[in-house]
Coordinates of C-alpha atoms and ligand atoms in Angstrom, one line a residue:
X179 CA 16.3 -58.4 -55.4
X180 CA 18.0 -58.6 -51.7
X181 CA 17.2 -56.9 -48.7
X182 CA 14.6 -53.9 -48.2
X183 CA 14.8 -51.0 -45.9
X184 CA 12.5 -48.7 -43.9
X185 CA 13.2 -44.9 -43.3
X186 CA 11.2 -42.4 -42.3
X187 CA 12.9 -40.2 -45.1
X188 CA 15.0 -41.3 -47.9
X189 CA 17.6 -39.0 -49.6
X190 CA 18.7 -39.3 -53.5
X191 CA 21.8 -37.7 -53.6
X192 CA 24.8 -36.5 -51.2
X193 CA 25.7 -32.9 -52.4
X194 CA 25.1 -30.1 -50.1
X195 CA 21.3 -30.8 -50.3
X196 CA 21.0 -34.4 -49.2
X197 CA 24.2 -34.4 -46.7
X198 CA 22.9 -31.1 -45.0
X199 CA 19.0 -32.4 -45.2
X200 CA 20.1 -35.7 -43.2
X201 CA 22.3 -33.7 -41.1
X202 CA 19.6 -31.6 -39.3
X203 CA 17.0 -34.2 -39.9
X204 CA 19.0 -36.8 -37.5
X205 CA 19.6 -33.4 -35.1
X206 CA 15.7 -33.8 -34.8
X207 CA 15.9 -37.7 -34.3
X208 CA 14.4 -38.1 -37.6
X209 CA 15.8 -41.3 -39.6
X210 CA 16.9 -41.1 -43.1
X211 CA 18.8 -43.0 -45.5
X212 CA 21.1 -41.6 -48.2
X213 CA 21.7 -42.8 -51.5
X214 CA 24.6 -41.3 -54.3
X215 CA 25.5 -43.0 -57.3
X216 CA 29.0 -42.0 -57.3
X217 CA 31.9 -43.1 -54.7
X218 CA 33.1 -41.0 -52.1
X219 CA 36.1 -39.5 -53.7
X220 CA 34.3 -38.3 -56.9
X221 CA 31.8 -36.5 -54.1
X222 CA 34.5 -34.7 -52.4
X223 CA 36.4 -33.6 -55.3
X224 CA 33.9 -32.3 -57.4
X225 CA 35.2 -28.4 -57.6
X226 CA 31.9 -25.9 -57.2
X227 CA 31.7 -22.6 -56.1
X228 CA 33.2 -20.9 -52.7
X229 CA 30.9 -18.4 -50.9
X230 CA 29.2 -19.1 -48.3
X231 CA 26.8 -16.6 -47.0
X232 CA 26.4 -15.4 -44.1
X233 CA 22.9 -17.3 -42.2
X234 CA 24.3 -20.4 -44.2
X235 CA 27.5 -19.8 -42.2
X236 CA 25.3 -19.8 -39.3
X237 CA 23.4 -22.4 -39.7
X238 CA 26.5 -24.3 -40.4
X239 CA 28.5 -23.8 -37.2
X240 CA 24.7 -23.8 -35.1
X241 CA 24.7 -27.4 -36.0
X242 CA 27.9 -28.5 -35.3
X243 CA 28.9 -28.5 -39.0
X244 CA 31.0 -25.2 -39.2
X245 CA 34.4 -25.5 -37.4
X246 CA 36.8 -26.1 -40.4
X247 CA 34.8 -23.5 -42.0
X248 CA 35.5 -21.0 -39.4
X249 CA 39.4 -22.5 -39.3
X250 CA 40.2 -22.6 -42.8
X251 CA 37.6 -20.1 -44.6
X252 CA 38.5 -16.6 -45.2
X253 CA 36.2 -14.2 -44.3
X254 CA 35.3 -11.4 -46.5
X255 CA 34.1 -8.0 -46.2
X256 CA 33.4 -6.9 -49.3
X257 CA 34.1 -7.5 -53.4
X258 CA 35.5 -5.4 -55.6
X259 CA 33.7 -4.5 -59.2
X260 CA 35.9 -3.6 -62.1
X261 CA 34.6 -1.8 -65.1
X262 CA 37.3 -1.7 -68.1
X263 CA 40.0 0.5 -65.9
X264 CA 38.0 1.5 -62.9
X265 CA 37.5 -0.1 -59.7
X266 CA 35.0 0.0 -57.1
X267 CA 34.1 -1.6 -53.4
X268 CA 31.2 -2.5 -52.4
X269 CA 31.5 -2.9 -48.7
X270 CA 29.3 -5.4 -47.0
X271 CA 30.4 -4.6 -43.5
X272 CA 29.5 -1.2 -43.6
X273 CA 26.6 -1.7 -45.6
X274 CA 24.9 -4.4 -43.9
X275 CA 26.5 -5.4 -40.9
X276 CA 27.4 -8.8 -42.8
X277 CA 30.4 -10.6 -44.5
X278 CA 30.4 -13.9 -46.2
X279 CA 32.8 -16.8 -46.0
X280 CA 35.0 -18.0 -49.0
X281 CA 35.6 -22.0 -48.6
X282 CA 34.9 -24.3 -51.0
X283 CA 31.6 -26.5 -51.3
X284 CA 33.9 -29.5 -51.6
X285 CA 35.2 -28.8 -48.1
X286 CA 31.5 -28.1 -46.7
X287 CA 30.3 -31.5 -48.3
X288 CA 33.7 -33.4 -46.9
X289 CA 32.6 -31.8 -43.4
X290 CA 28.9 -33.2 -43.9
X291 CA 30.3 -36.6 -44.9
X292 CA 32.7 -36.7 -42.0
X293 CA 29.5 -35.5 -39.3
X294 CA 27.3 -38.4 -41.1
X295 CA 30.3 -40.8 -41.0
X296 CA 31.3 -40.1 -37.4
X297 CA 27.6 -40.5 -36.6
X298 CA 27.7 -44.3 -37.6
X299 CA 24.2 -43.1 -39.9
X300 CA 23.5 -44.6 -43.3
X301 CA 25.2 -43.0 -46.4
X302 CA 25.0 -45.4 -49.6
X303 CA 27.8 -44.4 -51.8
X304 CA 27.8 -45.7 -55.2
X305 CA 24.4 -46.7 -55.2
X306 CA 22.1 -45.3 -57.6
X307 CA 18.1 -44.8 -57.9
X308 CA 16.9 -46.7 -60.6
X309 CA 13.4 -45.5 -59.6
X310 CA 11.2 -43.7 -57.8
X311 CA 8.0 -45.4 -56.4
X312 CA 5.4 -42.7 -55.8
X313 CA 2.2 -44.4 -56.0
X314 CA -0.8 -44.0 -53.3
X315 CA -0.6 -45.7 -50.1
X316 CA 1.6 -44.5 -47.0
X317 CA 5.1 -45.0 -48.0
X318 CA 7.4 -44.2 -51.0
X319 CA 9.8 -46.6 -52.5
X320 CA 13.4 -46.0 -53.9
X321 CA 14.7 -49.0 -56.2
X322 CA 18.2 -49.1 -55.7
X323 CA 21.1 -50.5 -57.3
X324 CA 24.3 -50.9 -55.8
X325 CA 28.0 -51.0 -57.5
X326 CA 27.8 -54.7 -57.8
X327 CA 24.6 -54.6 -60.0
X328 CA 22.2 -55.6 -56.9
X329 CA 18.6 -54.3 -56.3
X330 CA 17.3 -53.2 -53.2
X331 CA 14.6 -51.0 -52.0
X332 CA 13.9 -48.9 -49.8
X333 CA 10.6 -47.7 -48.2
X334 CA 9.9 -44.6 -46.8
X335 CA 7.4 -41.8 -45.4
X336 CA 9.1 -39.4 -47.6
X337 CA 11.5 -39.1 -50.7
X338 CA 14.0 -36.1 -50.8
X339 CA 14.7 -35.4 -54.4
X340 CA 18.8 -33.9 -53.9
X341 CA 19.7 -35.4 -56.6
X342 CA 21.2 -32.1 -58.6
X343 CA 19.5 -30.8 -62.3
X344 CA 20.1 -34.5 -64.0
X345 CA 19.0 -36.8 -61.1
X346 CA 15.8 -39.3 -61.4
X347 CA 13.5 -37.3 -59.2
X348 CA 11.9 -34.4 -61.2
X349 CA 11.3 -37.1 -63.6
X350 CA 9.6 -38.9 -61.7
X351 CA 6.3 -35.9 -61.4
X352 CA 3.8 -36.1 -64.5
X353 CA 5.1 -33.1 -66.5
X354 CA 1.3 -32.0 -66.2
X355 CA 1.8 -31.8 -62.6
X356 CA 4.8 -28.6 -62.4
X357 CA 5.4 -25.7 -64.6
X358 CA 9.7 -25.6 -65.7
X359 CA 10.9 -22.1 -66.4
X360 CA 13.9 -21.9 -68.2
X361 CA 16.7 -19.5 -69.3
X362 CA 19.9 -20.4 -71.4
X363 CA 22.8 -18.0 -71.4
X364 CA 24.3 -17.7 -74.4
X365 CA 28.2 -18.0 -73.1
X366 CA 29.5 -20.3 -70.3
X367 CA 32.8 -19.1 -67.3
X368 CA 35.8 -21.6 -68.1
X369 CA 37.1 -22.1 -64.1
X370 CA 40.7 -22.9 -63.2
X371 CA 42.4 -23.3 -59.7
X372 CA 46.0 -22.9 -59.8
X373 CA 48.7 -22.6 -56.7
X374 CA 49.0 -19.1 -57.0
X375 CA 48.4 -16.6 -54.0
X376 CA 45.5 -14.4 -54.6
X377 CA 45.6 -11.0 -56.7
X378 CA 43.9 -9.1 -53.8
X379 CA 42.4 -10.0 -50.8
X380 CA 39.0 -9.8 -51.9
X381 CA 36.5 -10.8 -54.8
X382 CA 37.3 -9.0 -58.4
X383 CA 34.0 -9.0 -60.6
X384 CA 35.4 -7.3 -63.8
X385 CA 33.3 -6.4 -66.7
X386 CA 35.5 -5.9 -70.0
X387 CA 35.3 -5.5 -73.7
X388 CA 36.4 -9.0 -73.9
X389 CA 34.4 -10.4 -71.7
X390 CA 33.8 -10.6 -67.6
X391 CA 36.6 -12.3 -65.2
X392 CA 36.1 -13.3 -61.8
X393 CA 39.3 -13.5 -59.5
X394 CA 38.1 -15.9 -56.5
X395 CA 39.9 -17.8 -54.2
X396 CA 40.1 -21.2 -52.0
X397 CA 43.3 -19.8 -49.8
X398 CA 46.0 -17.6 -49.8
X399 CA 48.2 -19.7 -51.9
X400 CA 45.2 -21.2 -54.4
X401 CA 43.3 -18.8 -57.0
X402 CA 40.4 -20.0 -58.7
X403 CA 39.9 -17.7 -61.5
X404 CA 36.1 -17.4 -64.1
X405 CA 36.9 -16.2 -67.9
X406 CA 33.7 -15.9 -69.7
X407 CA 34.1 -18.0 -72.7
X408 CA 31.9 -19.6 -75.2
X409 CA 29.0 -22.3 -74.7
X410 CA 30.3 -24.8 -76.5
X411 CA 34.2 -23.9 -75.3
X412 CA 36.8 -26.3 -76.3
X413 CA 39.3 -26.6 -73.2
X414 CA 42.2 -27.9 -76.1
X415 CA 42.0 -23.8 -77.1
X416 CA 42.9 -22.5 -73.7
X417 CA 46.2 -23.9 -72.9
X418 CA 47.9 -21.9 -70.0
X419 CA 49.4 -19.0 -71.3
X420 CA 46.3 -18.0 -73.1
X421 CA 44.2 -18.4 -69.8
X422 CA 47.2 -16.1 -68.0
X423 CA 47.4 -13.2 -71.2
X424 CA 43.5 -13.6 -71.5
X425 CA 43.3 -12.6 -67.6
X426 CA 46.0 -10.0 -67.6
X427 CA 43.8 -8.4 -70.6
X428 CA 40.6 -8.3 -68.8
X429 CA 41.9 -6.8 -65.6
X430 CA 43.6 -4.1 -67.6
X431 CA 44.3 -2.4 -64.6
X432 CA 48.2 -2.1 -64.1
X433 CA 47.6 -2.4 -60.2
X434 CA 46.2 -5.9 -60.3
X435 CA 47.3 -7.5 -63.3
X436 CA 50.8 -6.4 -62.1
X437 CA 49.8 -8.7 -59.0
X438 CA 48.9 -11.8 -61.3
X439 CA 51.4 -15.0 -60.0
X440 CA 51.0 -17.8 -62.9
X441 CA 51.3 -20.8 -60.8
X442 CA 50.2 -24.4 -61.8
X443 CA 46.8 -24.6 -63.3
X444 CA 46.2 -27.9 -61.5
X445 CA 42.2 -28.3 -63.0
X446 CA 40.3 -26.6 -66.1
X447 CA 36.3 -27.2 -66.5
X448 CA 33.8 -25.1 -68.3
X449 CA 30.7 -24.0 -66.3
X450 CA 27.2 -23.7 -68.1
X451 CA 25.2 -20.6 -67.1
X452 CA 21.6 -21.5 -66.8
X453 CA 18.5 -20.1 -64.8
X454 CA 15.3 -22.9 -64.1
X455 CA 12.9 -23.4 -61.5
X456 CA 10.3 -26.0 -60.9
X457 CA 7.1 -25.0 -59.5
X458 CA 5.7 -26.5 -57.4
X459 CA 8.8 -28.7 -55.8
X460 CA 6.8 -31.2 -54.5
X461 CA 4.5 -34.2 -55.5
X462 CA 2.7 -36.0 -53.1
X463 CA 5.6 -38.1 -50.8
X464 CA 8.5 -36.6 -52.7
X465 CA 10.3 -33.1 -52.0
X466 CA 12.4 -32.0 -54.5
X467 CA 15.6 -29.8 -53.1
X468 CA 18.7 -27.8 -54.1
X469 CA 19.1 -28.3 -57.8
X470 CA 17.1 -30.7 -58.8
X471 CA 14.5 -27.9 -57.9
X472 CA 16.0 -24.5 -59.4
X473 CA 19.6 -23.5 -61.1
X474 CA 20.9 -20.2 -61.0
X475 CA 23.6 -18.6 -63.6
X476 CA 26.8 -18.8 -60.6
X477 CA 27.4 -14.7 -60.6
X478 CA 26.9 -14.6 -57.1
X479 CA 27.8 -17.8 -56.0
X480 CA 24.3 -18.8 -55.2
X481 CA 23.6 -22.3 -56.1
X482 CA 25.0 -23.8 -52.5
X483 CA 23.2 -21.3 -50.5
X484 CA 20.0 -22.1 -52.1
X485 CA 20.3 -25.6 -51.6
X486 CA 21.1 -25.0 -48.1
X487 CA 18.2 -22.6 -47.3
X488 CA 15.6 -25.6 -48.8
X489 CA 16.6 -28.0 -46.5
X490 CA 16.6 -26.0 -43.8
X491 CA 13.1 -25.3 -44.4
X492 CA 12.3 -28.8 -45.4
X493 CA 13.6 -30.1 -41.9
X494 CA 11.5 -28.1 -39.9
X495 CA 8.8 -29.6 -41.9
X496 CA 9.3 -33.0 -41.7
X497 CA 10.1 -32.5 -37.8
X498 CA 6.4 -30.4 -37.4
X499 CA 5.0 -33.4 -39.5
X500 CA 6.9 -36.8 -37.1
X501 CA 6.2 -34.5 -33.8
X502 CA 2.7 -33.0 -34.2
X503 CA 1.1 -35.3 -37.6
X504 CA 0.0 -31.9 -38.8
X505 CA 0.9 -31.5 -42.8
X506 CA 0.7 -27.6 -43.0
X507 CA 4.5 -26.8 -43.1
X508 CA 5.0 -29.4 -45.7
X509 CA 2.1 -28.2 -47.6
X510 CA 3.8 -24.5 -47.3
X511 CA 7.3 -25.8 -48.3
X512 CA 7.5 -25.2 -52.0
X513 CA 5.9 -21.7 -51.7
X514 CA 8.0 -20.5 -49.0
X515 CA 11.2 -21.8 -50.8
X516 CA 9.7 -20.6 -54.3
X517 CA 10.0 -17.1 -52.8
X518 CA 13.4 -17.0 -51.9
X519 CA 14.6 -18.6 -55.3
X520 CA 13.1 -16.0 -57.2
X521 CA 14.8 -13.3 -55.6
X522 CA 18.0 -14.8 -56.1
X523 CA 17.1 -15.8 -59.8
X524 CA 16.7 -12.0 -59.9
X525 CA 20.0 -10.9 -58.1
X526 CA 21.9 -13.6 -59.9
X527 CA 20.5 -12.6 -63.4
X528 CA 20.7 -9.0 -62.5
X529 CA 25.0 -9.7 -61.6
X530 CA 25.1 -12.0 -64.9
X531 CA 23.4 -8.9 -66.9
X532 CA 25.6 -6.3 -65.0
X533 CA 29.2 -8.2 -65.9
X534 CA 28.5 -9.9 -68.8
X535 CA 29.3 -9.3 -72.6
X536 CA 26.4 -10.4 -75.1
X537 CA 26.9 -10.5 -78.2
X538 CA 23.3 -9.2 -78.5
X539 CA 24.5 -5.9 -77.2
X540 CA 24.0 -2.6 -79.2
X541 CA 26.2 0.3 -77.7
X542 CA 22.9 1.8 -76.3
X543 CA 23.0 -1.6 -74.0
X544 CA 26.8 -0.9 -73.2
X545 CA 26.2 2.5 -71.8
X546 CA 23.3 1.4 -69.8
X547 CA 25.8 -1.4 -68.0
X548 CA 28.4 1.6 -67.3
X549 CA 25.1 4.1 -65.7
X550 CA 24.5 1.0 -63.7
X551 CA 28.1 0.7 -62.7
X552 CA 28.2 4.4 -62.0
X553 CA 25.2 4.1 -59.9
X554 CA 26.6 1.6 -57.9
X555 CA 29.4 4.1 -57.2
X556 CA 27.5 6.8 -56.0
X557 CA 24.5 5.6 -54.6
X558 CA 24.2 3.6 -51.2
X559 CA 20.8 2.2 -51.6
X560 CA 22.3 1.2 -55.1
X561 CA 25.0 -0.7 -53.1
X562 CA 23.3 -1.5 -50.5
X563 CA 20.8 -3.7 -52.3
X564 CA 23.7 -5.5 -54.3
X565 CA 25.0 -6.1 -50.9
X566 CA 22.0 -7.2 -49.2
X567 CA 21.5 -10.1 -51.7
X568 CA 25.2 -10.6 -51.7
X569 CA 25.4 -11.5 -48.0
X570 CA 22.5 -13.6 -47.9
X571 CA 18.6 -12.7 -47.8
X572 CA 17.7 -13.6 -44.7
X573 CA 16.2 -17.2 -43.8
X574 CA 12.1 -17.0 -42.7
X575 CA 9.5 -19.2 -42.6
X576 CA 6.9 -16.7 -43.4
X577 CA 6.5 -16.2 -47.3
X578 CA 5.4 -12.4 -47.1
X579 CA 8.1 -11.2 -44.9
X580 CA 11.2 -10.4 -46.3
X581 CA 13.3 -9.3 -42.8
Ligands
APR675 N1 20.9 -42.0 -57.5 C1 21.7 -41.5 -56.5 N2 22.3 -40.3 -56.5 C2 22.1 -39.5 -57.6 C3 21.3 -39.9 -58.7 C4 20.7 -41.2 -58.7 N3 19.9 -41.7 -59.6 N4 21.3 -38.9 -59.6 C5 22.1 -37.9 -59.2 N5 22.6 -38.3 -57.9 C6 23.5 -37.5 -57.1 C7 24.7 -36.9 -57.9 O1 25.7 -37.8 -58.1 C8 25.1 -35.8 -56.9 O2 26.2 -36.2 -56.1 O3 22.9 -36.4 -56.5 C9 23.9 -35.5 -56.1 C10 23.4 -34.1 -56.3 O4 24.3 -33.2 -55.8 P1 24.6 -31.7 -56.4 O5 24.6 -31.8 -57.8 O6 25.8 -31.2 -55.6 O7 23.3 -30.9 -56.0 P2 22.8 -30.2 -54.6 O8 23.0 -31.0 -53.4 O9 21.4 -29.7 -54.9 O10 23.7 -28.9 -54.5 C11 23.5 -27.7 -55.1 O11 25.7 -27.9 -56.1 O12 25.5 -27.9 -58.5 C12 25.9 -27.2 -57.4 O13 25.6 -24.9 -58.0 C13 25.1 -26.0 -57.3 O14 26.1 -25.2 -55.5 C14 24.9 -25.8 -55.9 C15 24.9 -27.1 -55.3
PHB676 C1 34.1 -19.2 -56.6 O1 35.0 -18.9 -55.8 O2 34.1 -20.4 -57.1 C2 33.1 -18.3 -56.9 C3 33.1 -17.0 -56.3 C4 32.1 -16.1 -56.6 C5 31.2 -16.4 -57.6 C6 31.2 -17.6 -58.2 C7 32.1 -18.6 -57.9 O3 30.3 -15.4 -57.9

């Protein structure tokens, strides 16, 4: 064992959570150490989703964070919905003032790295928790261990659990302690980028008999494309051509899949769809944040977002608890995240149900999609709510207001 450390808080874990948590912590002169088991370069190239809502936007570019964003993103207006042939918009603008911002997480956690980095501030890569020390007293420990196999540790007021759905900080809380609530889809999105320009400028969500697509994009020359597959998918079955005739059948339409360029696939993963929350998200010193807290299925791209809107909440706690001593926004913390998380559990299940084959469903279930998809054509409020939660609830302290 060499050398210990003293932070006010320490950080497992440099995904959006811990990067952006350390970001506006140090804003607030608050110290804070952060720890990630893997090396920089896994970090930045680890392909996630690419919508950024609209207060994360915000919050981005209000703390200095946001000017590649605003450069590079593309900013859209609206998605489109496809059911078997027919297409609708659902316009964001018009409906709620609001757009959101396609740019990949990658690029938003290279632009935290870059702030921290710049800053001269402490980001441990390839150092991982080995464990958590929450005992009584007035300090936390981390037992680290770096890529040469030393031990340190690190003290600290406060732990911040970022450390995704497999890190060591949930279990680190007695299960008696938190309730886990759990939902397993039964099929999974197989995601592919490839250098080809985008179908059509914005989003296409298409619901089919073979199963939902999702035409995204990181610029106007890469696509990255969702085909809902099975849950235990076998990437040896999809070589390219079946990913390109597999897409072309689910679009159907003659417009779009007319548009279709087969470029270079140039990466292939299958994505797990899974809903979970962890109440409460804290225990004693430790905070848990972003997914090591809650997972939502990614219709709706909402995973990022979510992580985002904790820490943000958990920074103006920490920085009411170092300027005042008083506890009562940390105390409030998990209950005024827990209510934003389970709106977007609902939004995101209620887009996974929406697009979604299952191969539970009787026709009776198929025609009530289709009403749902025709009442989204003809009914604002119907839109207007899908838009509302599309764009971003907005961000509040207060647990019992919504706007
Ligand atoms: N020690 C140090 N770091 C760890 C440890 C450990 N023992 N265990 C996990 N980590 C790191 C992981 O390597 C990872 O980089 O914690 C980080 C957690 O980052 P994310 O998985 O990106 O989670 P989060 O920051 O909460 O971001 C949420 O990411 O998974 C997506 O859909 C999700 O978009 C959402 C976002
Ligand atoms: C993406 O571009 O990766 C993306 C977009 C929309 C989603 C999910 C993922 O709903």
């Amino acid at each position: 064992m060499i050398a210990a450390a003293r932070t006010q808080v320490a950080i497992i874990g440099a995904g959006p959570a811990g990067l952006m948590l350390a970001h506006l912590l140090h804003e607030s002169g608050i110290d804070s150490v952060v720890v990630e088991t893997r090396d920089r370069a896994y970090v930045e190239g680890r392909v996630r989703a690419g919508v950024i809502e609209h207060h994360t936007a915000s919050l981005l570019e209000e703390f200095g964070v946001g000017e590649r964003m605003r450069r590079e993103g593309l900013v859209h207006r609206g998605i489109e919905l496809q059911f078997g042939q027919e297409r609708h918009r659902i316009d964001f603008e018009e409906l709620t003032g609001r757009t959101v911002t396609v740019y990949g997480q990658q690029e938003v956690v290279k632009d935290l790295i870059a702030a921290r980095t710049r800053a001269g501030l402490e980001l441990r890569f390839e150092s991982e928790v080995v464990a958590l020390e929450l005992g009584a007293g007035d300090r936390a420990i981390l037992r680290v261990r770096d890529a040469g196999g030393r031990e340190t540790t690190i003290a600290a007021d406060f732990i911040a659990g970022c450390d995704g759905f497999h890190g060591p900080s949930r279990a680190a809380i007695p299960p008696s302690a938190i309730t886990l609530y759990e939902h397993v889809f039964p099929f999974a999105w197989l995601g592919i980028l490839a250098e080809s320009p985008p179908v059509s400028d914005e989003l296409i969500y298409a619901n089919n008999e073979r199963g939902f697509a999702l035409v995204s994009m990181r610029s106007r020359t890469v696509s990255r494309i969702y085909l809902q597959c099975r849950n235990d998918e076998d990437l040896a079955r999809w070589p390219d051509d079946r990913i390109w005739a597999e897409l072309r059948a689910r679009l159907q339409s003659d417009g779009a899949a007319d548009e279709i360029v087969e470029g270079r696939i140039f990466q292939k993963g299958v994505t797990p769809m899974r809903s979970f929350v962890c109440d409460p998200m804290r225990y004693g010193r430790l905070f848990l944040a972003g997914d090591s807290a809650h997972i939502v299925p990614p219709t709706g791209a909402k995973g990022m977002n979510l992580a985002i809107a904790d820490v943000r909440i958990l920074a103006r706690a920490f920085e009411s608890y170092f300027a005042t001593g008083s506890s009562e926004r940390l105390d409030r913390y998990s209950q005024t995240c827990l209510k934003r998380i389970w709106k977007t559990q609902r939004f995101s299940t209620y887009m996974t149900g929406l697009l979604h084959r299952f191969e539970t469903h009787t026709p009776f279930d198929r025609r009530v999609q289709y009403a749902e998809f025709d009442y989204l054509r003809t009914s604002r409020a119907a839109a207007a709510s899908l838009a509302e939660s599309y764009v971003g609830l907005p961000f509040t302290e207060d647990a019992r207001v919504l706007a």
